[in-house]
Amino acid sequence: ADLFVSCTRHDELNLLTAMIAKDIGCKKVAVTLQNPGYGHYAAQLGASYSVSPKISAASQVLSQVFSGTVRS
């Protein structure tokens, strides 16, 4: 496979399946991580991409607030 994505609610399972996918020859591996502190583990285990839904959502909210499109 060219890309494997693991996006369960369990970080450890996502990391484990990413490692297995990489071992069996997947070229790129992406994982979602609820705990952003696991990001360095994802990189060490060969994940090409790691995404934290909480950080992604916060980033989007802040970009809207700072762009001036949000009013209180």
Backbone as JSON Lines, residues from 0, in Angstrom:
{"i":0,"aa":"A","n":[0.84,-1.19,0.0],"ca":[0.0,0.0,0.0],"c":[0.88,1.25,0.0]}
{"i":1,"aa":"D","n":[0.38,2.28,-0.62],"ca":[1.12,3.55,-0.64],"c":[0.94,4.32,0.64]}
{"i":2,"aa":"L","n":[-0.25,4.22,1.26],"ca":[-0.54,4.97,2.47],"c":[-1.39,4.13,3.41]}
{"i":3,"aa":"F","n":[-1.02,4.13,4.68],"ca":[-1.8,3.48,5.74],"c":[-2.15,4.55,6.76]}
{"i":4,"aa":"V","n":[-3.43,4.6,7.17],"ca":[-3.88,5.57,8.16],"c":[-4.48,4.82,9.32]}
{"i":5,"aa":"S","n":[-4.0,5.11,10.52],"ca":[-4.55,4.53,11.74],"c":[-5.16,5.64,12.58]}
{"i":6,"aa":"C","n":[-6.47,5.56,12.77],"ca":[-7.15,6.66,13.47],"c":[-8.19,6.14,14.45]}
{"i":7,"aa":"T","n":[-7.78,5.23,15.32],"ca":[-8.66,4.79,16.39],"c":[-8.59,5.8,17.53]}
{"i":8,"aa":"R","n":[-9.35,5.57,18.57],"ca":[-9.31,6.45,19.75],"c":[-8.18,6.08,20.71]}
{"i":9,"aa":"H","n":[-7.4,5.08,20.33],"ca":[-6.36,4.57,21.22],"c":[-4.98,4.82,20.61]}
{"i":10,"aa":"D","n":[-4.24,5.74,21.19],"ca":[-2.93,6.12,20.67],"c":[-1.99,4.93,20.54]}
{"i":11,"aa":"E","n":[-1.98,4.09,21.56],"ca":[-1.05,2.95,21.55],"c":[-1.36,2.01,20.39]}
{"i":12,"aa":"L","n":[-2.64,1.78,20.12],"ca":[-3.03,0.93,18.99],"c":[-2.64,1.59,17.67]}
{"i":13,"aa":"N","n":[-2.83,2.89,17.58],"ca":[-2.43,3.61,16.36],"c":[-0.93,3.49,16.13]}
{"i":14,"aa":"L","n":[-0.14,3.63,17.17],"ca":[1.31,3.52,17.03],"c":[1.73,2.1,16.66]}
{"i":15,"aa":"L","n":[1.09,1.12,17.29],"ca":[1.43,-0.28,17.0],"c":[1.09,-0.64,15.56]}
{"i":16,"aa":"T","n":[-0.11,-0.28,15.11],"ca":[-0.48,-0.62,13.73],"c":[0.35,0.15,12.71]}
{"i":17,"aa":"A","n":[0.77,1.36,13.07],"ca":[1.66,2.12,12.18],"c":[3.0,1.41,12.03]}
{"i":18,"aa":"M","n":[3.51,0.91,13.14],"ca":[4.78,0.19,13.11],"c":[4.66,-1.08,12.25]}
{"i":19,"aa":"I","n":[3.56,-1.79,12.41],"ca":[3.36,-3.01,11.62],"c":[3.21,-2.67,10.14]}
{"i":20,"aa":"A","n":[2.45,-1.63,9.85],"ca":[2.27,-1.23,8.44],"c":[3.6,-0.87,7.8]}
{"i":21,"aa":"K","n":[4.43,-0.16,8.53],"ca":[5.75,0.22,8.02],"c":[6.6,-1.03,7.79]}
{"i":22,"aa":"D","n":[6.54,-1.96,8.73],"ca":[7.31,-3.2,8.62],"c":[6.91,-4.05,7.41]}
{"i":23,"aa":"I","n":[5.62,-4.01,7.05],"ca":[5.19,-4.85,5.92],"c":[5.29,-4.12,4.59]}
{"i":24,"aa":"G","n":[5.84,-2.89,4.63],"ca":[6.17,-2.23,3.38],"c":[5.35,-1.04,2.96]}
{"i":25,"aa":"C","n":[4.47,-0.55,3.81],"ca":[3.72,0.66,3.45],"c":[4.69,1.82,3.33]}
{"i":26,"aa":"K","n":[4.55,2.59,2.25],"ca":[5.48,3.68,2.0],"c":[5.29,4.85,2.96]}
{"i":27,"aa":"K","n":[4.03,5.19,3.22],"ca":[3.73,6.29,4.13],"c":[2.7,5.84,5.14]}
{"i":28,"aa":"V","n":[2.87,6.3,6.37],"ca":[1.99,5.91,7.46],"c":[1.56,7.16,8.21]}
{"i":29,"aa":"A","n":[0.26,7.28,8.48],"ca":[-0.27,8.41,9.22],"c":[-1.04,7.9,10.44]}
{"i":30,"aa":"V","n":[-0.9,8.61,11.55],"ca":[-1.62,8.24,12.78],"c":[-2.26,9.48,13.4]}
{"i":31,"aa":"T","n":[-3.38,9.25,14.09],"ca":[-3.95,10.3,14.92],"c":[-3.54,10.02,16.35]}
{"i":32,"aa":"L","n":[-3.23,11.07,17.09],"ca":[-2.79,10.93,18.47],"c":[-3.58,11.89,19.36]}
{"i":33,"aa":"Q","n":[-4.29,11.34,20.32],"ca":[-5.01,12.16,21.29],"c":[-4.02,12.87,22.22]}
{"i":34,"aa":"N","n":[-2.93,12.18,22.52],"ca":[-1.89,12.73,23.4],"c":[-0.75,13.24,22.52]}
{"i":35,"aa":"P","n":[-0.63,14.57,22.37],"ca":[0.42,15.1,21.51],"c":[1.83,14.76,21.98]}
{"i":36,"aa":"G","n":[1.96,14.36,23.22],"ca":[3.26,13.96,23.74],"c":[3.8,12.7,23.1]}
{"i":37,"aa":"Y","n":[2.94,11.96,22.42],"ca":[3.38,10.74,21.74],"c":[3.95,11.02,20.35]}
{"i":38,"aa":"G","n":[3.96,12.28,19.94],"ca":[4.44,12.62,18.61],"c":[5.84,12.13,18.32]}
{"i":39,"aa":"H","n":[6.73,12.23,19.31],"ca":[8.1,11.77,19.08],"c":[8.17,10.26,18.91]}
{"i":40,"aa":"Y","n":[7.27,9.52,19.59],"ca":[7.22,8.07,19.39],"c":[6.78,7.73,17.98]}
{"i":41,"aa":"A","n":[5.81,8.48,17.48],"ca":[5.34,8.23,16.12],"c":[6.48,8.38,15.12]}
{"i":42,"aa":"A","n":[7.26,9.43,15.28],"ca":[8.4,9.63,14.38],"c":[9.43,8.51,14.52]}
{"i":43,"aa":"Q","n":[9.71,8.11,15.75],"ca":[10.69,7.04,15.98],"c":[10.24,5.71,15.4]}
{"i":44,"aa":"L","n":[8.92,5.48,15.39],"ca":[8.39,4.21,14.88],"c":[8.16,4.23,13.37]}
{"i":45,"aa":"G","n":[8.47,5.36,12.74],"ca":[8.41,5.41,11.29],"c":[7.17,6.03,10.7]}
{"i":46,"aa":"A","n":[6.32,6.64,11.52],"ca":[5.12,7.28,10.98],"c":[5.53,8.51,10.16]}
{"i":47,"aa":"S","n":[4.96,8.64,9.0],"ca":[5.25,9.78,8.14],"c":[4.54,11.04,8.62]}
{"i":48,"aa":"Y","n":[3.34,10.85,9.16],"ca":[2.52,11.96,9.63],"c":[1.85,11.59,10.94]}
{"i":49,"aa":"S","n":[1.74,12.56,11.83],"ca":[0.94,12.37,13.04],"c":[0.1,13.63,13.24]}
{"i":50,"aa":"V","n":[-1.16,13.41,13.6],"ca":[-2.11,14.51,13.74],"c":[-2.8,14.4,15.09]}
{"i":51,"aa":"S","n":[-2.87,15.52,15.79],"ca":[-3.62,15.58,17.04],"c":[-4.92,16.34,16.76]}
{"i":52,"aa":"P","n":[-6.08,15.67,16.88],"ca":[-7.35,16.36,16.62],"c":[-7.54,17.6,17.5]}
{"i":53,"aa":"K","n":[-7.12,17.54,18.75],"ca":[-7.28,18.68,19.66],"c":[-6.43,19.87,19.2]}
{"i":54,"aa":"I","n":[-5.2,19.61,18.84],"ca":[-4.31,20.69,18.4],"c":[-4.79,21.25,17.06]}
{"i":55,"aa":"S","n":[-5.25,20.37,16.17],"ca":[-5.76,20.83,14.88],"c":[-6.97,21.74,15.06]}
{"i":56,"aa":"A","n":[-7.89,21.33,15.93],"ca":[-9.09,22.14,16.17],"c":[-8.72,23.48,16.81]}
{"i":57,"aa":"A","n":[-7.84,23.46,17.8],"ca":[-7.42,24.71,18.45],"c":[-6.74,25.64,17.46]}
{"i":58,"aa":"S","n":[-5.95,25.09,16.59],"ca":[-5.26,25.89,15.58],"c":[-6.25,26.58,14.65]}
{"i":59,"aa":"Q","n":[-7.28,25.85,14.24],"ca":[-8.3,26.43,13.36],"c":[-9.07,27.55,14.06]}
{"i":60,"aa":"V","n":[-9.43,27.32,15.33],"ca":[-10.15,28.35,16.09],"c":[-9.29,29.6,16.23]}
{"i":61,"aa":"L","n":[-8.04,29.43,16.62],"ca":[-7.16,30.57,16.79],"c":[-6.92,31.32,15.49]}
{"i":62,"aa":"S","n":[-6.8,30.6,14.38],"ca":[-6.58,31.29,13.11],"c":[-7.8,32.14,12.75]}
{"i":63,"aa":"Q","n":[-9.0,31.67,13.08],"ca":[-10.21,32.45,12.82],"c":[-10.28,33.67,13.75]}
{"i":64,"aa":"V","n":[-9.92,33.48,15.0],"ca":[-9.95,34.59,15.96],"c":[-8.96,35.67,15.56]}
{"i":65,"aa":"F","n":[-7.75,35.27,15.22],"ca":[-6.72,36.26,14.89],"c":[-6.89,36.87,13.49]}
{"i":66,"aa":"S","n":[-7.68,36.24,12.65],"ca":[-7.91,36.82,11.32],"c":[-8.96,37.93,11.37]}
{"i":67,"aa":"G","n":[-9.65,38.04,12.49],"ca":[-10.65,39.09,12.63],"c":[-12.02,38.7,12.12]}
{"i":68,"aa":"T","n":[-12.23,37.45,11.78],"ca":[-13.53,37.03,11.26],"c":[-14.5,36.61,12.37]}
{"i":69,"aa":"V","n":[-14.01,36.54,13.59],"ca":[-14.85,36.12,14.72],"c":[-15.1,37.33,15.6]}
{"i":70,"aa":"R","n":[-16.37,37.52,15.94],"ca":[-16.73,38.62,16.85],"c":[-17.38,38.03,18.09]}
{"i":71,"aa":"S","n":[-17.19,38.73,19.21],"ca":[-17.84,38.24,20.42],"c":[-19.07,39.07,20.71]}
